[in-house]
Coordinates of C-alpha atoms in Angstrom, one line a residue:
X29 CA 10.8 53.8 138.2
X30 CA 12.4 54.4 134.8
X31 CA 16.1 54.3 135.8
X32 CA 18.8 52.0 137.2
X33 CA 16.7 51.8 140.4
X34 CA 14.4 49.4 138.6
X35 CA 17.3 47.0 138.1
X36 CA 18.5 47.4 141.6
X37 CA 15.0 46.6 142.9
X38 CA 15.4 43.0 141.6
X39 CA 19.1 42.5 141.6
X40 CA 20.6 43.5 144.9
X41 CA 24.3 42.6 144.6
X42 CA 25.4 44.7 141.7
X43 CA 29.0 45.9 141.7
X44 CA 29.8 49.6 141.3
X45 CA 31.0 48.8 137.8
X46 CA 27.7 47.0 136.9
X47 CA 25.7 49.9 138.3
X48 CA 27.7 52.4 136.2
X49 CA 27.3 50.3 133.0
X50 CA 23.6 49.9 133.4
X51 CA 23.2 53.6 134.2
X52 CA 25.1 54.6 131.0
X53 CA 22.8 52.6 128.8
X54 CA 20.0 55.2 128.9
X55 CA 21.9 58.2 127.4
X56 CA 23.7 55.9 124.9
X57 CA 20.5 54.4 123.5
X58 CA 18.8 57.7 123.4
X59 CA 21.7 59.2 121.5
X60 CA 21.8 56.3 119.0
X61 CA 18.0 56.3 118.7
X62 CA 18.1 59.8 117.4
X63 CA 20.3 58.6 114.6
X64 CA 19.0 55.0 114.0
X65 CA 15.7 53.8 115.2
X66 CA 16.7 50.6 117.1
X67 CA 14.0 51.0 119.8
X68 CA 10.6 52.4 119.1
X69 CA 10.7 56.2 119.7
X70 CA 7.5 55.8 121.7
X71 CA 9.2 53.2 123.9
X72 CA 12.6 54.7 124.5
X73 CA 11.4 56.1 127.8
X74 CA 10.6 52.5 128.9
X75 CA 14.1 51.3 128.2
X76 CA 14.8 50.0 131.7
X77 CA 11.5 48.1 132.1
X78 CA 10.7 46.9 128.6
X79 CA 14.2 46.1 127.3
X80 CA 16.8 45.9 130.1
X81 CA 14.8 44.3 132.9
X82 CA 13.0 42.2 130.4
X83 CA 16.3 40.8 129.1
X84 CA 17.4 40.2 132.7
X85 CA 14.5 37.8 133.3
X86 CA 17.0 35.1 132.0
X87 CA 19.2 36.0 134.9
X88 CA 16.4 35.1 137.3
X89 CA 16.1 31.7 135.7
X90 CA 19.7 30.6 135.5
X91 CA 23.0 31.4 137.3
X92 CA 25.6 30.2 134.8
X93 CA 29.0 28.8 135.4
X94 CA 31.6 31.5 134.7
X95 CA 32.9 29.7 131.6
X96 CA 29.4 29.6 130.0
X97 CA 29.0 30.8 126.4
X98 CA 25.9 32.4 124.9
X99 CA 24.7 33.2 121.4
X100 CA 22.2 36.1 121.1
X101 CA 20.3 35.3 118.0
X102 CA 18.6 38.4 116.4
X103 CA 20.0 40.7 119.0
X104 CA 18.8 43.9 117.3
X105 CA 20.3 46.8 119.3
X106 CA 21.8 44.4 121.9
X107 CA 19.0 42.7 123.7
X108 CA 19.1 40.5 125.7
X109 CA 22.9 40.1 125.1
X110 CA 24.2 43.4 126.5
X111 CA 22.3 43.4 129.8
X112 CA 23.2 39.8 130.4
X113 CA 26.9 40.5 129.5
X114 CA 26.9 43.2 132.2
X115 CA 25.3 40.9 134.7
X116 CA 27.7 38.0 133.9
X117 CA 31.1 39.5 133.2
X118 CA 32.8 36.1 133.3
X119 CA 30.6 34.6 130.6
X120 CA 31.1 35.1 126.9
X121 CA 28.5 36.4 124.5
X122 CA 28.3 36.5 120.7
X123 CA 25.6 38.8 119.3
X124 CA 24.3 38.3 115.7
X125 CA 21.8 40.2 113.6
X126 CA 21.0 40.4 109.9
X127 CA 20.6 44.2 110.1
X128 CA 24.0 45.9 110.0
X129 CA 23.0 49.2 111.5
X130 CA 21.6 47.5 114.6
X131 CA 24.7 45.5 115.2
X132 CA 26.7 48.7 114.8
X133 CA 24.7 50.3 117.6
X134 CA 25.0 47.3 119.9
X135 CA 28.8 47.2 119.3
X136 CA 29.2 50.9 119.9
X137 CA 27.2 50.7 123.1
X138 CA 29.2 47.8 124.4
X139 CA 32.5 49.6 123.6
X140 CA 31.3 52.8 125.3
X141 CA 30.5 51.0 128.6
X142 CA 33.7 48.9 128.5
X143 CA 32.2 45.4 127.9
X144 CA 35.0 43.0 127.1
X145 CA 33.1 39.7 127.1
X146 CA 31.1 40.3 123.9
X147 CA 31.7 39.8 120.2
X148 CA 29.5 40.7 117.2
X149 CA 28.5 39.4 113.8
X150 CA 26.5 41.0 111.0
X151 CA 24.8 38.1 109.3
X152 CA 22.2 35.4 109.3
X153 CA 22.1 32.6 111.8
X154 CA 23.0 30.2 109.0
X155 CA 26.4 31.9 108.8
X156 CA 27.2 31.3 112.4
X157 CA 28.7 27.8 112.8
X158 CA 30.2 28.1 116.3
X159 CA 28.7 26.2 119.2
X160 CA 27.5 27.7 122.5
X161 CA 26.0 26.5 125.8
X162 CA 22.9 28.5 125.3
X163 CA 21.2 30.4 122.6
X164 CA 19.2 33.4 123.9
X165 CA 16.6 35.4 121.9
X166 CA 13.9 37.9 122.4
X167 CA 10.7 37.4 120.3
X168 CA 12.7 36.9 117.1
X169 CA 10.4 34.3 115.5
X170 CA 8.1 31.4 116.3
X171 CA 9.7 28.8 118.6
X172 CA 9.0 25.9 116.1
X173 CA 10.9 27.9 113.4
X174 CA 13.7 29.0 115.7
X175 CA 14.6 25.7 117.3
X176 CA 15.6 23.9 114.0
X177 CA 17.8 26.9 113.0
X178 CA 19.8 27.0 116.2
X179 CA 20.2 23.2 117.0
X180 CA 23.6 23.2 115.2
X181 CA 24.8 26.0 117.5
X182 CA 24.2 24.1 120.8
X183 CA 27.3 22.5 122.3
X184 CA 27.2 18.9 123.4
X185 CA 29.4 19.6 126.4
X186 CA 27.5 20.9 129.4
X187 CA 29.1 22.9 132.2
X188 CA 25.9 23.9 134.0
X189 CA 23.2 22.1 136.0
X190 CA 20.7 23.3 133.4
X191 CA 21.3 21.3 130.2
X192 CA 22.3 23.3 127.2
X193 CA 19.5 24.8 125.0
X194 CA 17.4 27.8 124.1
X195 CA 16.4 30.6 126.5
X196 CA 13.7 32.6 124.8
X197 CA 11.7 35.7 125.9
X198 CA 8.2 35.6 124.4
X199 CA 4.7 37.1 124.9
X200 CA 1.2 36.0 124.3
X201 CA -0.3 32.6 123.8
X202 CA 2.4 30.1 122.9
X203 CA 0.3 27.0 122.7
X204 CA 0.7 26.4 119.0
X205 CA 4.4 27.2 119.0
X206 CA 5.3 24.9 121.9
X207 CA 3.1 22.1 120.7
X208 CA 5.1 21.9 117.5
X209 CA 8.5 21.7 119.2
X210 CA 9.8 18.2 119.7
X211 CA 12.0 18.8 122.7
X212 CA 11.5 19.2 126.5
X213 CA 10.2 22.7 127.4
X214 CA 9.8 24.8 130.5
X215 CA 7.6 27.9 130.5
X216 CA 7.9 30.5 133.3
X217 CA 5.6 33.6 133.5
X218 CA 7.7 36.7 134.0
X219 CA 5.2 37.8 136.6
X220 CA 6.9 35.2 138.8
X221 CA 9.9 37.5 138.8
X222 CA 8.7 41.0 138.3
X223 CA 5.6 42.9 139.6
X224 CA 5.3 45.5 136.8
X225 CA 2.1 45.2 134.7
X226 CA 4.2 44.9 131.5
X227 CA 5.3 41.4 132.5
X228 CA 1.9 39.9 133.0
X229 CA 1.7 38.7 129.4
X230 CA 5.4 37.8 129.1
X231 CA 7.1 34.4 129.5
X232 CA 10.5 32.8 129.5
X233 CA 10.7 29.6 127.5
X234 CA 13.5 27.1 128.0
X235 CA 14.0 24.4 125.4
X236 CA 16.4 21.6 126.2
X237 CA 18.5 20.8 123.1

């Protein structure tokens, strides 16, 4: 199930606009991947499962207030930020990455599908001083290294039931990483949300900050 049908399998109330936007990601990323390798060429056929649905695991964990703001740290070609921005059109997303060509791809894809709730920054996380309700990331670095870098970006004002913090998509054994983080943590196996084999070793980690 390599297409939009995989997203519809788990998210049943998508609007026609959301279905159209998700559907257009495949040809756009294939076109860009021929120019700039933002997704492994061996993995581009798994775009919906390994990248889009994986990103949307965060949407299974939280339903944010419409004014919620997100910082996607180390977004690469736009994950998890772009799928989440499609899912939550009334929230705001700021996507940052140190690699300029990847940010250009993410920005071009967002413009092509008409996303108006995203902004972009080519730079290091240290150059981003704004504050957000949540920082999201997908396997950017070890949790105990990531948390100190993004603490400054977490707003003290909370508009959601879930306290502000980090929502991180990770894989493998996280025992060493989580043990070193001095903050409350929730770990959720993605197999709780999705039945595909790919997700059996994947987890969502929430860190309250």
